[in-house]
Each structure stands twice: as structure tokens, then as C-alpha cells.
Amino acid sequence: MSEVNKKKILDDYNEDSIQVLEGLEGVRVRPAMYIGTTASPGLHHLVWEIIDNSVDEALNGYGNKISVVIHKDGSITVSDEGRGIPCGIHKKEKIPTIQLLLTTLHSGGKFNANAYTASGGLHGVGSSVTNALSEFFDAVVCRDGKIYHIRFEDGGRKLVQPLEIIGNTTKHGTTITFKPDKRIFQTIDFKYDVIKNHMQESAFLLQNVHFCLKDERINNEVIDFYYKDGLSEYIRIINQNKKAISEPVYFEDVSNLIKIKIALQYCSDDYNETILSYVNNVRTKEGGTHESGFKIALTKAINEYAEENKLLKYKQRFESSDVREGLTVIISLNIPATIIQFEGQTKTKLGTSEALNAVSNFFYDKFSHYLNENKQFAIDVIGKCLQSQNERIQARKAKEEVRTNKKTRNELPMSNKLCQAQSKNYKLNELFIVEGDSAGGSAKTARDHMYQAILPLRGKPLNVDSISTERMLKNEEFSTLIATIGAGFGANFDISNCKYGKIIIMTDADTDGAHIQTLLLTFFYHYMRPLINEGMIYVAVSPLYRVFKGDTKNPTKEVYCWNNDELEKGKKEVGPGYHIQRYKGLGEMDPIQLRNTTMKKDTRQLIRVTIDDPLLVEQRIRILMGNDSNERRKWVEENIDFNEVDNFKDEVR
Ligand code: 0RA
């Protein structure tokens, strides 16, 4: 769409201003281009597309309730109390506008110059994409006194019910029901937890909107997320297991074009920083100008307060990172569509330059004032910053000493269990943490000696969530792991010293294996979080089946399968007379099989572990690491495929 056209559409919305660009075929041919993946995250993306539209309505002041119902047949309904999708006849195309919107891509025209929309980023390719990837798609609209109904099947290709009027109403709103097409997706099983968390997150951000969810597959209970305290409540829940130094601090200014809300809290027993930012209620995972503006203002306000009140030690100002240890902050901006700009690899980095000064000026004023008015809070915050500053200075000194004295980098002993890689190119080296000595033995044989190191783990690691750092250090598994990685831990963790480019957890594909994964991830989350943030922690996915013909040791043909779909394909590929071997553990594979399926770069499958949702992480840790073993077992059994992280083929070196 040309700039001129776009302007015209943005300036005045009417039912003619929809720009028809292309049909839906392309979406079915290349679904990943529109929704990222056809695995579980892509499936849920279909729901976010619809919810985003409902949220946009609420954001612009139309409706304060959004409901989602997951049905027994695998379909899902999203309803809102917005204006309703326009149903009048489109003058140029001579068909109902709703039909046009649901069957064409990039239909513009929805937003006027001052509209705030969730659709600025990855989202907003629109309801039509959901239609294109659905077995059926059904919309009921209340608008202009009428109730309208339209229905599509087969990815929007069959209009099985042209727009009809089915009644009169004084209400307004849209109700959409659709069922994802099983021919497109690897799974069509909506995950209650994933949808629940997304809605809860939205409810934190849209203080005045009810988000109601019902899962008819389980029961008829409705949960209603509604947070009067919005972001402050979000922070309180994220930090509920930590020692907060105060209640969350909250500032907002919604009187300007760029509307800003910021909530923050420091915790004394935390040295990580958690920054969550949003633009028009869509997470900006890669940060951007709003986060930069916040960081600048925070450092400036704290340094000035500390200087004025003579709280600095040796007159050294704080560095930016000193003032963010143990800080949780949520920044939420609403920006009109006209000035939104996204950048970055996944278009989730805010580029709008106006946002930097807007956030920085706003937050500097508010926070400086707050520090002056709340003495105890200011003293506690600065105490925490002094501690971080001191630790940073000590760590730097120690590093310098190591360098000048040529002392070894590690005080902890190197384990004799570790089987090292030959290469000294740390970026290319991989550390496999392997469950059990026997699988460890196989892995030692199977590995690429040049780049792959093996560290076998005996038994289950401790749950670091419930023990002190001293106890963690006394544990041999963990002290070995820290020494092996070679970059320290906790506040002194220095990722530049890490001896591996990838750290890969390799366990059996059973409940115990999943538990070990979680325990190790808990360790990394608490003591080496930068490794997770940098995407260096992985889980290896071993195949579930081998389909082969002939002798088990010397098959004439064999295929490995990672899931049931692949198993079906595998049976066909191998042909009549096939045998199926179901792997229950890594130990059942010989070294060659282990190498070819799970360790070799171009054939293995790895899951990269990421923290997309800190709330989800906290909840998971509570379920998985808490005291209720029944709840834990149930969760692990239901979620053993780690569905919230996306499978991807390992990139080739
Ligand atoms: C196009 C234009 C307008 C609203 C919508 C679409 C709309 C779409 C969805 C999808 C789910 N719920 C929705 N609610 C609204 C603006 C209509 C106007 O200006 O009156």
C-alpha cells in the first residue's frame, strides 16, 4: 500500500476505504509467514489475532468485557462488546464489508489517525488469517440494531452462510467461533494455561476490562480476570516469593498523545533485573526506545538523589546496571498508530523516537519527586544500588588480579567426570548435561570430540528454589556445573567467561527426565539467568520411535520419529514388514543412534529455552518446585512436550 493510500485510509474511515490487496491462498501455502509456526504457538496465534481486535475496541473505549470459551469439539469462541465488524455493502467491491475483511489480507481502513491499536507489531495481520487457517469460521455481529451472521468453511474458501440478518438487538459487539484446520497445524489442542496466561496478562494491562475464560472441555466454570490495580498487581504477583523492599511504585500519565504507565518494585533477595515492556498491549520483547528512556531516567534520578543527599561512596556515581539489580519494572505505552515504528529481528523493538523523551522526562520527574517524598524507600533503594556497585567493583578487581597473576580462573575444582571438548573456541563448544552415568557413557562415545563436552549427572539435582546459596554450593552436582561453565554464578556471573556457546540438557523423555530438566532450568534461572536471556540453554529432544526393517542391529531401512505423525509417515516410508522400537530412555540407544538422532548438528532437534513470560515462569516454578507433588506430577504428565517453547531445527554451523 502506498503512503498516499495509507494516509487516506487513516484520515477517515468509511466502508469504502478498505483496500483490497490479496486473497487468502497465500496464507495456507505459507502459514509460518503469517503466524510464525504451525506448532502450538502458531495455533494460539489464531486466538490472539481475534482477541487483539477485541482489545483494540476496548482500548478505544468500546466495551469492557472480552470472553473466550474453549469448546469440547476443539473450536473456540471469542466475543466482545465493541462496535461490531461493519456489515454494510462495500461500495467498490459490492459485497458486505465483513466478508471482505474476513477473506482478504491487509484490509486497511479500520483505524483512524488517533486510534490506539494492538496491531502495530507482529499482530494485526488480522482475523482473515485465522479464517484462512480454520476448518470453519463463524461470526455473529450486533450492530446498528441488527444481529448479523456469516459463516465460512475450509479456510475461508467456502462461504457456507452468506451474511444474513438473524434478529434485532440494542447491543453491539462481535462473537467469533472458529476451529483450526488440523491439516495445517501440528497440534490443534488449545492449551488452557497458555490462553489463561495471555488473558491474565491482557487484564493487567487493560485495567478496566474483564477477561473471562471458560474451558468446556473441563467444566463450566468461568474465571474472570479483572485488575483494578493493573500493573501494580502484576508486579506483586511476579515478585510474590521474593523479599520486596516496598509496595510496587506506580506512575501514569494518560493525558498526552503517548500514554505511559510504569510500575516498579525492588527485591532485596534478587539480583536479576526483569523489564517487561508493552506497546498498545503487545509485548515488546526486544525493548526499544521506551526501555532506553526509562533506563536513562532511572539512573539519572537515583544518582542525583544520592549525590544531593551525600549517599554515594567514594563519590562514585552508579553505573546504569547498578541501579537495576533486583528491579522488576513494567512499562506500558499506548501510542497512536500513526507514529508507531517497530524494528528488530522479530519486529518487537519499539523504534518510535518520541517515546524515548516522553518516557525519560515523565519518569525522571515522577521518580525524583517520589524519592524526595519517600525517604525510607530512597535509602533502601540506594542501599541496594551500593551493594550492586560494590560487588561489581570487587568482581572487576578479582578479574584483574586473575589476569595479572595468571591464576586459574576457577577456584572450584574441575570434575573428573567431565569429558572436555578439544576445541578452545568457546563459542563453538557445546556442553551436554546428561542424565545418568550410562547415557553419559554412550554420549561420550557418540560425541563430536572436537566441539562437544559431556557432563553426566548422577540422580536428581537439588531444587535450588528452596535452599540457600551455601547449600547449593555444597552440592557436588552444582559446584561441578559452575566450575565446568567457568563463568561464576549469581551476581558475579560473567557471561563473557562462559566456556560454551550452547548448554544442552539431555534427559530421558519421561516424567523423571522432565523433572530433571526443570530442576536444572531452575538452577540456571536463579544463578545464571544471562545464559537463558542470551538463548544459550537448550533441551535436546530425542526421538520416541525407530521404525526399521530387517535385523534390529543391521536394518535394511530405518527411520526415526519424534512424534506420532512422524511415526505414521515412518511406517509408510519403511513399508510392509516394519518393526517399531519405542524408546523409553536414552540408554536404549547405542552411541551411533544417539549421535545420529540427538547429538549431531544437522539431524538433531533442540528446544531453545526462553523466558517469554516471567509470570508463567514464576507459576511454573511454584507448581514444579513447590511442595504439592500431585499437582507437579499432573502438570509434568500433561506438559511433557514443553509445548510453550517452539521446536526448531538446529541451525547448521
Ligand atoms: C473493522 C472496522 C471496525 C471494527 C472492526 C473491524 C472490528 C473487528 C473485530 C474482530 C473482533 N472484534 C471486532 N470488533 C471490531 C470499526 C468499525 C467502526 O468504525 O464502527
XYZ file of C-alpha atoms and ligand atoms in Angstrom:
673
model
C 0.000 0.000 0.000
C 1.456 3.349 -0.922
C 1.983 6.042 1.662
C -0.644 8.193 -0.023
C -3.231 5.472 0.166
C -2.400 4.739 3.748
C -2.862 8.392 4.703
C -6.203 8.490 3.022
C -7.391 5.436 4.881
C -6.096 6.656 8.189
C -7.720 10.019 7.829
C -11.300 8.926 7.547
C -12.669 5.501 7.963
C -15.690 4.541 5.971
C -16.861 1.358 4.416
C -15.229 2.189 1.095
C -11.784 2.760 2.388
C -10.886 -0.904 2.743
C -8.023 -1.600 0.378
C -8.385 -4.987 -1.207
C -4.999 -6.457 -1.706
C -4.943 -10.214 -1.906
C -6.854 -13.363 -1.149
C -6.150 -15.976 1.472
C -4.477 -18.705 -0.598
C -1.015 -17.452 0.296
C -1.712 -17.903 3.997
C -2.421 -21.586 3.553
C 0.620 -22.058 1.341
C 2.963 -20.358 3.805
C 1.259 -20.286 7.199
C 4.537 -19.726 9.064
C 4.995 -16.411 7.299
C 1.848 -15.140 8.946
C 1.776 -16.876 12.316
C 5.422 -17.815 12.810
C 4.980 -21.573 13.091
C 2.407 -24.335 12.687
C 3.381 -25.773 16.075
C 1.494 -24.938 19.248
C 2.483 -21.231 19.425
C 1.096 -20.686 15.922
C -2.154 -22.389 16.841
C -2.608 -19.958 19.717
C -1.658 -17.069 17.494
C -5.010 -17.600 15.745
C -6.731 -16.744 19.015
C -4.524 -13.720 19.699
C -5.425 -12.309 16.288
C -9.086 -12.232 17.239
C -8.529 -11.128 20.834
C -6.312 -8.282 19.568
C -9.216 -6.916 17.585
C -11.476 -7.110 20.608
C -8.789 -5.448 22.716
C -8.476 -2.674 20.130
C -12.170 -1.996 20.519
C -11.864 -1.843 24.311
C -8.740 0.291 24.029
C -10.652 2.835 22.009
C -13.449 2.890 24.546
C -15.862 0.330 23.097
C -16.797 -2.427 25.527
C -15.233 -3.606 28.761
C -15.657 -7.363 28.573
C -13.914 -9.950 26.397
C -14.865 -13.590 26.752
C -13.236 -16.748 25.483
C -14.812 -20.197 25.537
C -12.900 -23.322 24.546
C -15.395 -25.911 23.292
C -15.371 -29.693 23.524
C -15.111 -30.100 19.741
C -11.839 -28.150 19.698
C -13.346 -24.901 18.460
C -13.099 -21.641 20.354
C -15.292 -18.563 20.724
C -14.091 -15.001 21.300
C -16.714 -12.358 21.999
C -16.538 -8.668 22.753
C -18.794 -5.670 23.265
C -17.103 -3.464 20.699
C -18.644 -1.662 17.745
C -19.042 -4.858 15.770
C -17.420 -5.581 12.428
C -19.006 -3.334 9.773
C -21.650 -5.258 7.823
C -22.771 -2.720 5.199
C -22.173 -3.274 1.492
C -18.726 -2.149 0.386
C -19.322 0.379 -2.391
C -16.435 -0.605 -4.594
C -16.438 -4.353 -4.135
C -20.249 -4.662 -3.835
C -20.074 -7.287 -1.098
C -20.575 -6.947 2.674
C -17.574 -5.261 4.303
C -17.342 -8.057 6.866
C -16.987 -10.616 4.094
C -14.244 -8.535 2.535
C -12.435 -8.154 5.863
C -12.528 -11.856 6.577
C -11.460 -13.031 3.134
C -8.692 -10.623 2.173
C -5.303 -9.840 3.585
C -4.078 -6.440 4.715
C -7.504 -4.895 4.550
C -6.858 -1.419 5.818
C -9.389 1.060 6.920
C -10.030 0.091 10.436
C -8.023 2.737 12.146
C -8.197 6.469 12.110
C -5.269 8.728 12.820
C -5.678 8.760 16.558
C -6.666 5.178 17.128
C -4.604 3.083 19.516
C -4.150 -0.378 18.197
C -2.664 -3.602 19.385
C -1.928 -4.401 15.784
C 1.158 -2.335 15.241
C 3.618 -5.155 15.633
C 3.563 -8.772 14.647
C -0.148 -8.938 15.196
C -2.849 -7.425 13.129
C -2.470 -9.481 10.042
C -5.989 -9.902 11.173
C -8.974 -12.096 11.562
C -8.684 -13.125 7.917
C -5.538 -15.115 8.681
C -7.438 -17.011 11.357
C -10.195 -17.669 8.830
C -7.664 -18.874 6.261
C -6.317 -21.483 8.677
C -9.632 -22.707 10.089
C -11.886 -25.639 9.325
C -14.783 -23.265 9.973
C -15.098 -19.618 10.943
C -18.381 -18.195 12.153
C -19.125 -14.567 13.036
C -22.146 -13.043 14.732
C -22.205 -9.253 14.857
C -24.518 -6.944 16.764
C -24.515 -3.540 15.146
C -26.918 -0.827 14.011
C -29.828 -2.524 15.779
C -29.380 -5.798 13.906
C -27.849 -9.198 14.548
C -25.838 -10.408 11.555
C -24.424 -13.846 10.860
C -21.851 -15.102 8.358
C -20.009 -18.417 8.141
C -17.046 -19.800 6.227
C -15.573 -23.260 5.906
C -12.409 -24.772 4.524
C -10.011 -21.936 5.208
C -12.429 -19.227 4.107
C -12.815 -20.833 0.685
C -16.471 -21.771 1.128
C -18.981 -19.127 2.121
C -21.480 -21.595 3.563
C -23.677 -18.874 5.050
C -23.636 -15.535 3.249
C -24.292 -12.555 5.518
C -27.842 -12.774 6.860
C -29.810 -10.815 9.430
C -30.979 -13.145 12.167
C -32.631 -10.702 14.562
C -32.812 -7.287 16.175
C -30.830 -6.008 19.144
C -29.884 -2.881 21.026
C -26.456 -4.341 21.810
C -23.240 -4.103 19.906
C -20.316 -6.450 19.671
C -18.711 -9.331 17.797
C -18.719 -13.061 18.511
C -16.348 -15.224 16.516
C -16.177 -19.013 16.677
C -13.599 -20.956 14.733
C -11.906 -24.325 14.628
C -8.287 -24.539 13.488
C -7.655 -26.730 10.456
C -5.964 -29.953 11.531
C -4.397 -30.280 8.073
C -2.362 -27.139 8.763
C -1.310 -27.479 12.388
C 0.931 -29.991 14.101
C -1.450 -29.848 17.037
C -4.953 -28.401 17.352
C -5.101 -28.831 21.097
C -5.647 -25.433 22.720
C -3.679 -25.204 25.947
C -5.775 -23.825 28.755
C -2.716 -22.453 30.591
C -1.391 -20.619 27.577
C -4.720 -18.929 26.872
C -5.295 -18.211 30.542
C -1.920 -16.531 30.921
C -2.370 -14.448 27.815
C -5.745 -13.222 29.054
C -4.421 -12.567 32.520
C -1.571 -10.529 31.056
C -4.051 -8.511 28.995
C -6.163 -7.927 32.096
C -3.175 -6.479 33.956
C -2.598 -4.083 31.090
C -6.204 -3.077 30.458
C -7.186 -2.215 33.999
C -10.832 -1.698 33.217
C -11.601 -4.677 31.046
C -12.908 -8.044 32.221
C -11.275 -11.039 30.561
C -13.445 -14.113 31.075
C -12.383 -17.629 30.224
C -14.269 -20.913 30.223
C -12.926 -24.306 29.174
C -15.895 -26.548 28.417
C -13.525 -29.463 27.947
C -13.023 -29.372 31.723
C -16.128 -27.798 33.266
C -18.413 -24.799 33.036
C -16.547 -22.592 35.452
C -15.728 -19.099 34.263
C -12.674 -17.259 35.510
C -12.790 -13.512 35.271
C -9.507 -11.621 35.213
C -10.007 -8.044 36.249
C -7.333 -6.000 37.986
C -8.251 -2.623 39.342
C -4.620 -2.085 40.329
C -3.341 -3.196 36.917
C 0.430 -3.159 36.624
C 0.983 -2.947 40.393
C -0.883 -6.196 40.843
C 1.115 -7.736 38.006
C 4.360 -6.855 39.784
C 3.080 -8.074 43.121
C 2.323 -11.490 41.618
C 5.648 -11.746 39.762
C 7.516 -10.974 42.971
C 5.289 -12.799 45.421
C 8.014 -15.184 46.516
C 10.688 -12.543 46.931
C 11.505 -10.018 49.629
C 10.219 -6.730 48.254
C 11.682 -3.584 49.783
C 8.355 -1.752 49.364
C 4.947 -1.965 47.782
C 5.055 -1.533 43.985
C 5.512 2.092 42.933
C 3.189 3.229 40.173
C 3.117 6.278 37.880
C 0.913 7.082 34.952
C 0.201 9.899 32.568
C -2.588 9.309 30.117
C -3.202 12.939 29.211
C -0.795 13.116 26.261
C -0.727 11.506 22.850
C 1.728 8.924 24.150
C 0.130 7.404 27.229
C 2.531 5.998 29.790
C 2.119 3.626 32.712
C 5.060 2.376 34.758
C 5.124 0.141 37.824
C 8.268 -0.989 39.617
C 9.499 -2.803 42.681
C 12.909 -3.698 44.122
C 13.517 -7.001 45.910
C 16.407 -7.361 48.313
C 16.924 -11.081 47.684
C 17.077 -10.760 43.895
C 19.981 -9.604 41.749
C 18.401 -10.077 38.368
C 16.532 -7.394 36.501
C 13.145 -8.043 34.976
C 11.954 -5.474 32.491
C 8.666 -6.069 30.746
C 7.559 -3.538 28.198
C 4.443 -3.233 26.093
C 3.219 -1.015 23.326
C -0.535 -0.945 22.857
C -0.709 -4.066 24.980
C 1.603 -6.085 22.807
C 4.800 -7.201 24.435
C 7.933 -5.515 23.016
C 10.278 -8.386 23.724
C 13.289 -6.709 22.172
C 12.774 -3.492 24.137
C 13.358 -0.244 22.289
C 13.130 3.489 22.835
C 10.720 3.298 25.772
C 13.040 0.979 27.706
C 16.041 3.144 26.882
C 14.218 6.252 28.093
C 13.322 4.503 31.317
C 16.874 3.310 31.995
C 18.368 6.740 31.396
C 15.860 8.400 33.704
C 16.214 5.812 36.463
C 20.000 6.130 36.558
C 19.829 9.905 36.483
C 17.190 10.223 39.203
C 18.942 7.819 41.568
C 22.399 9.328 41.030
C 21.102 12.849 41.597
C 19.259 11.906 44.744
C 22.278 10.022 46.080
C 24.603 12.910 45.286
C 22.384 15.558 46.807
C 21.988 13.528 49.965
C 25.643 12.520 50.126
C 24.830 8.834 49.954
C 27.428 7.871 47.356
C 30.559 6.056 48.440
C 33.905 7.435 47.298
C 31.901 9.895 45.188
C 31.482 7.239 42.534
C 28.283 7.541 40.559
C 26.258 4.422 39.891
C 26.549 2.758 36.545
C 23.297 2.001 34.795
C 23.422 -1.705 35.676
C 23.997 -0.913 39.383
C 20.568 0.655 39.714
C 18.716 -2.255 38.135
C 19.779 -5.248 40.214
C 16.742 -6.782 41.864
C 14.436 -4.447 39.949
C 11.180 -5.551 38.360
C 9.572 -2.968 36.128
C 6.658 -2.966 33.755
C 6.390 -0.215 31.179
C 3.199 0.072 29.187
C 2.748 2.648 26.447
C -0.148 3.462 24.225
C 0.928 5.115 21.032
C -1.295 6.199 18.135
C -0.898 4.058 15.036
C 0.459 6.982 13.032
C 3.715 7.260 14.959
C 4.346 3.622 15.781
C 7.518 2.093 14.423
C 8.842 -1.359 15.113
C 12.309 -2.670 14.478
C 14.455 -5.637 15.336
C 14.600 -9.227 14.235
C 11.040 -10.047 15.227
C 9.627 -6.530 14.901
C 9.132 -6.379 18.644
C 11.501 -3.495 19.316
C 9.961 -0.050 19.559
C 11.616 2.425 17.222
C 9.385 5.453 17.756
C 11.876 8.155 18.742
C 9.300 10.349 20.504
C 8.850 7.571 23.054
C 12.378 7.948 24.416
C 11.995 11.521 25.607
C 8.376 11.036 26.593
C 9.238 8.155 28.931
C 12.502 9.601 30.130
C 11.096 13.057 31.021
C 7.963 11.642 32.570
C 9.715 9.011 34.660
C 12.563 11.279 35.745
C 10.127 13.880 37.108
C 7.867 11.391 38.843
C 10.586 9.215 40.299
C 12.766 12.101 41.534
C 9.752 13.529 43.255
C 8.877 10.152 44.719
C 12.387 9.642 46.108
C 12.250 13.038 47.793
C 8.875 12.293 49.326
C 9.674 8.754 50.489
C 12.882 8.845 52.439
C 12.936 5.274 53.694
C 12.242 3.940 50.213
C 15.048 6.094 48.789
C 17.513 4.906 51.411
C 16.619 1.256 50.814
C 16.934 1.598 47.041
C 20.271 3.324 47.303
C 21.473 0.730 49.815
C 20.683 -1.937 47.241
C 22.461 0.030 44.487
C 25.549 0.500 46.674
C 25.671 -3.234 47.212
C 25.489 -3.917 43.476
C 28.103 -1.253 42.779
C 30.414 -2.722 45.388
C 30.016 -6.253 44.034
C 30.694 -5.046 40.533
C 33.870 -3.256 41.632
C 35.085 -6.290 43.625
C 34.396 -8.636 40.730
C 36.336 -6.397 38.375
C 39.269 -6.274 40.786
C 39.281 -10.046 41.152
C 39.248 -10.474 37.413
C 42.126 -8.055 37.069
C 44.113 -9.999 39.701
C 43.488 -13.260 37.909
C 44.741 -11.700 34.717
C 47.895 -10.169 36.176
C 48.797 -13.111 38.435
C 47.924 -15.646 35.781
C 45.977 -17.540 38.392
C 43.472 -20.086 37.197
C 40.076 -18.669 36.644
C 38.234 -21.151 38.781
C 38.547 -21.715 42.454
C 36.221 -24.653 42.243
C 37.837 -27.974 41.313
C 37.300 -29.270 37.808
C 35.397 -32.513 37.856
C 36.977 -35.710 36.638
C 33.548 -36.729 35.370
C 33.660 -34.035 32.732
C 34.705 -35.135 29.315
C 36.102 -31.974 27.736
C 35.968 -30.769 24.161
C 39.268 -30.349 22.345
C 38.500 -27.024 20.749
C 39.403 -23.855 22.602
C 36.882 -21.925 20.567
C 34.379 -21.480 23.377
C 31.642 -20.090 21.151
C 31.524 -23.303 19.104
C 31.780 -25.649 22.063
C 28.735 -27.393 23.457
C 28.193 -28.808 26.907
C 25.823 -31.770 27.143
C 24.454 -32.313 30.627
C 23.348 -35.914 30.508
C 21.006 -37.814 32.808
C 22.705 -40.816 34.318
C 26.126 -42.409 34.023
C 25.089 -44.977 31.443
C 23.668 -42.494 28.959
C 26.673 -40.343 29.825
C 28.912 -43.206 28.710
C 27.070 -43.550 25.390
C 27.218 -39.810 24.877
C 30.986 -39.798 25.426
C 31.375 -42.249 22.581
C 28.771 -40.591 20.396
C 30.012 -37.034 20.734
C 31.949 -34.872 18.337
C 35.235 -34.838 20.271
C 36.246 -31.511 18.863
C 33.301 -29.437 19.994
C 31.163 -31.472 22.368
C 31.792 -31.939 26.082
C 29.827 -34.348 28.266
C 28.935 -33.915 31.909
C 26.969 -36.858 33.309
C 24.684 -36.106 36.226
C 24.032 -38.685 38.906
C 20.481 -38.725 40.242
C 18.310 -35.701 40.602
C 19.810 -32.288 41.140
C 18.596 -30.331 44.179
C 15.767 -27.898 43.900
C 17.609 -24.598 44.332
C 14.332 -22.754 44.701
C 14.044 -23.861 48.301
C 17.650 -23.931 49.522
C 20.271 -21.344 50.412
C 23.187 -20.471 48.162
C 25.558 -22.083 50.682
C 23.721 -25.377 50.416
C 23.639 -25.151 46.659
C 27.422 -24.698 46.611
C 27.981 -27.700 48.880
C 26.157 -29.854 46.365
C 28.639 -31.649 44.152
C 26.491 -31.617 41.008
C 26.107 -27.850 41.119
C 29.652 -26.974 42.130
C 30.831 -29.163 39.248
C 28.457 -27.449 36.862
C 29.590 -23.976 37.960
C 33.258 -24.922 37.609
C 32.614 -26.530 34.223
C 30.868 -23.481 32.815
C 33.621 -21.324 34.266
C 31.780 -18.011 34.496
C 30.865 -17.798 38.177
C 27.288 -17.628 39.431
C 24.676 -15.263 40.791
C 25.564 -11.593 40.986
C 29.115 -12.386 39.897
C 28.158 -14.420 36.889
C 30.103 -13.077 33.928
C 28.845 -14.454 30.666
C 31.988 -13.401 28.809
C 33.834 -16.169 30.664
C 31.398 -18.911 29.674
C 33.259 -21.808 28.117
C 30.392 -22.995 25.939
C 28.272 -21.492 23.207
C 25.453 -23.915 23.879
C 24.497 -25.751 27.036
C 22.277 -28.678 26.209
C 20.250 -30.646 28.701
C 19.789 -34.237 27.549
C 17.444 -36.425 29.578
C 15.124 -39.358 29.017
C 11.770 -38.448 27.503
C 9.831 -39.464 30.620
C 8.497 -37.830 33.771
C 11.797 -38.119 35.612
C 13.635 -36.630 32.680
C 11.223 -33.729 32.552
C 11.690 -33.211 36.275
C 15.463 -33.149 35.918
C 15.136 -30.620 33.092
C 13.034 -28.417 35.303
C 15.427 -28.673 38.235
C 18.355 -27.717 36.017
C 16.405 -24.873 34.428
C 15.525 -23.631 37.904
C 19.226 -23.585 38.689
C 20.073 -21.631 35.516
C 17.148 -19.290 36.116
C 18.355 -18.425 39.605
C 22.110 -18.429 39.220
C 22.961 -17.955 35.537
C 19.988 -16.102 34.083
C 22.036 -14.337 31.364
C 22.539 -17.745 29.729
C 18.774 -18.030 29.325
C 18.391 -14.424 28.223
C 21.069 -14.933 25.588
C 19.379 -18.102 24.321
C 22.266 -20.390 25.207
C 20.333 -23.031 27.138
C 18.753 -25.863 25.161
C 16.891 -29.081 25.738
C 17.730 -31.965 23.409
C 14.746 -33.833 22.049
C 15.414 -37.482 21.442
C 13.175 -39.479 19.098
C 10.321 -41.524 20.528
C 10.416 -44.282 17.905
C 12.578 -46.088 15.433
C 10.833 -47.789 12.519
C 13.037 -50.318 10.793
C 13.087 -53.369 8.570
C 15.291 -56.409 8.886
C 17.636 -57.142 11.740
C 17.496 -54.681 14.627
C 21.285 -54.319 14.634
C 21.683 -54.297 10.876
C 18.432 -52.913 9.483
C 17.955 -52.675 5.750
C 15.995 -49.492 6.281
C 15.310 -47.298 9.314
C 13.567 -44.027 10.171
C 13.483 -42.108 13.459
C 10.274 -40.425 14.566
C 9.834 -37.628 17.083
C 6.045 -37.727 17.299
C 3.029 -39.767 16.284
C 2.558 -38.018 12.949
C 6.116 -38.820 12.001
C 5.532 -42.385 13.153
C 2.684 -42.738 10.664
C 4.858 -41.324 7.890
C 7.751 -43.516 9.008
C 5.660 -46.688 8.731
C 4.748 -45.788 5.147
C 8.313 -44.905 4.283
C 9.787 -48.153 5.591
C 6.951 -50.177 4.056
C 5.439 -53.633 4.829
C 7.218 -55.735 7.372
C 8.351 -52.830 9.524
C 9.205 -53.093 13.219
C 8.639 -50.309 15.707
C 11.007 -49.709 18.576
C 9.704 -47.322 21.215
C 12.495 -45.614 23.104
C 11.873 -45.271 26.795
C 15.232 -43.786 27.624
C 18.478 -42.564 26.151
C 20.112 -45.737 27.483
C 18.254 -47.836 24.907
C 20.099 -46.161 22.083
C 23.546 -47.254 21.105
C 26.129 -44.489 20.653
C 25.660 -44.343 16.886
C 21.909 -43.987 17.187
C 22.334 -41.381 19.907
C 24.749 -39.425 17.750
C 22.595 -39.527 14.645
C 19.333 -38.649 16.322
C 20.093 -36.413 19.252
C 23.605 -35.014 19.151
C 24.711 -34.458 15.572
C 24.284 -30.875 14.487
C 22.364 -31.281 11.265
C 19.944 -34.028 12.307
C 19.141 -33.378 15.968
C 16.271 -31.310 17.329
C 16.843 -28.815 20.094
C 14.444 -26.643 22.005
C 15.834 -23.280 22.926
C 14.718 -22.240 26.386
C 13.464 -18.678 26.583
C 11.679 -16.558 29.154
C 8.782 -15.007 27.328
C 6.560 -14.668 30.261
C 8.056 -14.101 33.707
C 4.710 -14.680 35.337
C 4.415 -18.065 33.694
C 7.917 -18.888 34.846
C 7.120 -17.976 38.446
C 3.924 -20.015 38.323
C 5.706 -22.980 36.779
C 8.405 -22.834 39.383
C 5.790 -22.772 42.090
C 3.991 -25.788 40.644
C 7.088 -27.715 39.712
C 9.309 -26.852 42.614
C 6.670 -26.471 45.285
C 5.500 -28.972 47.859
C 2.461 -30.364 46.095
C 3.847 -33.428 44.348
C 0.445 -34.424 42.955
C -0.002 -31.120 41.250
C 3.509 -31.386 39.916
C 3.079 -34.898 38.560
C -0.162 -33.922 36.871
C 1.476 -30.914 35.269
C 4.514 -32.761 34.037
C 2.399 -35.514 32.530
C 0.203 -33.030 30.711
C 3.032 -30.835 29.528
C 5.871 -33.183 28.967
C 6.306 -31.989 25.396
C 7.209 -28.497 26.663
C 4.727 -27.108 24.248
C 5.131 -23.467 25.051
C 8.553 -23.416 23.525
C 8.809 -23.873 19.853
C 10.606 -26.768 18.229
C 13.147 -25.701 15.738
C 15.780 -27.421 13.700
C 19.188 -26.618 14.988
C 20.988 -24.120 12.799
C 23.894 -25.578 10.855
C 27.339 -24.419 11.822
C -13.215 -3.172 11.139
C -13.627 -1.866 11.465
C -14.086 -1.598 12.752
C -14.125 -2.622 13.683
C -13.712 -3.902 13.373
C -13.239 -4.185 12.101
C -13.795 -4.979 14.408
C -13.193 -6.236 14.201
C -13.301 -7.198 15.188
C -12.867 -8.510 15.324
C -13.314 -8.955 16.560
N -13.980 -7.988 17.174
C -14.019 -6.898 16.367
N -14.563 -5.696 16.567
C -14.454 -4.758 15.605
C -14.507 -0.198 13.110
C -15.962 -0.075 12.965
C -16.499 1.338 13.146
O -15.798 2.311 12.880
O -17.634 1.443 13.560
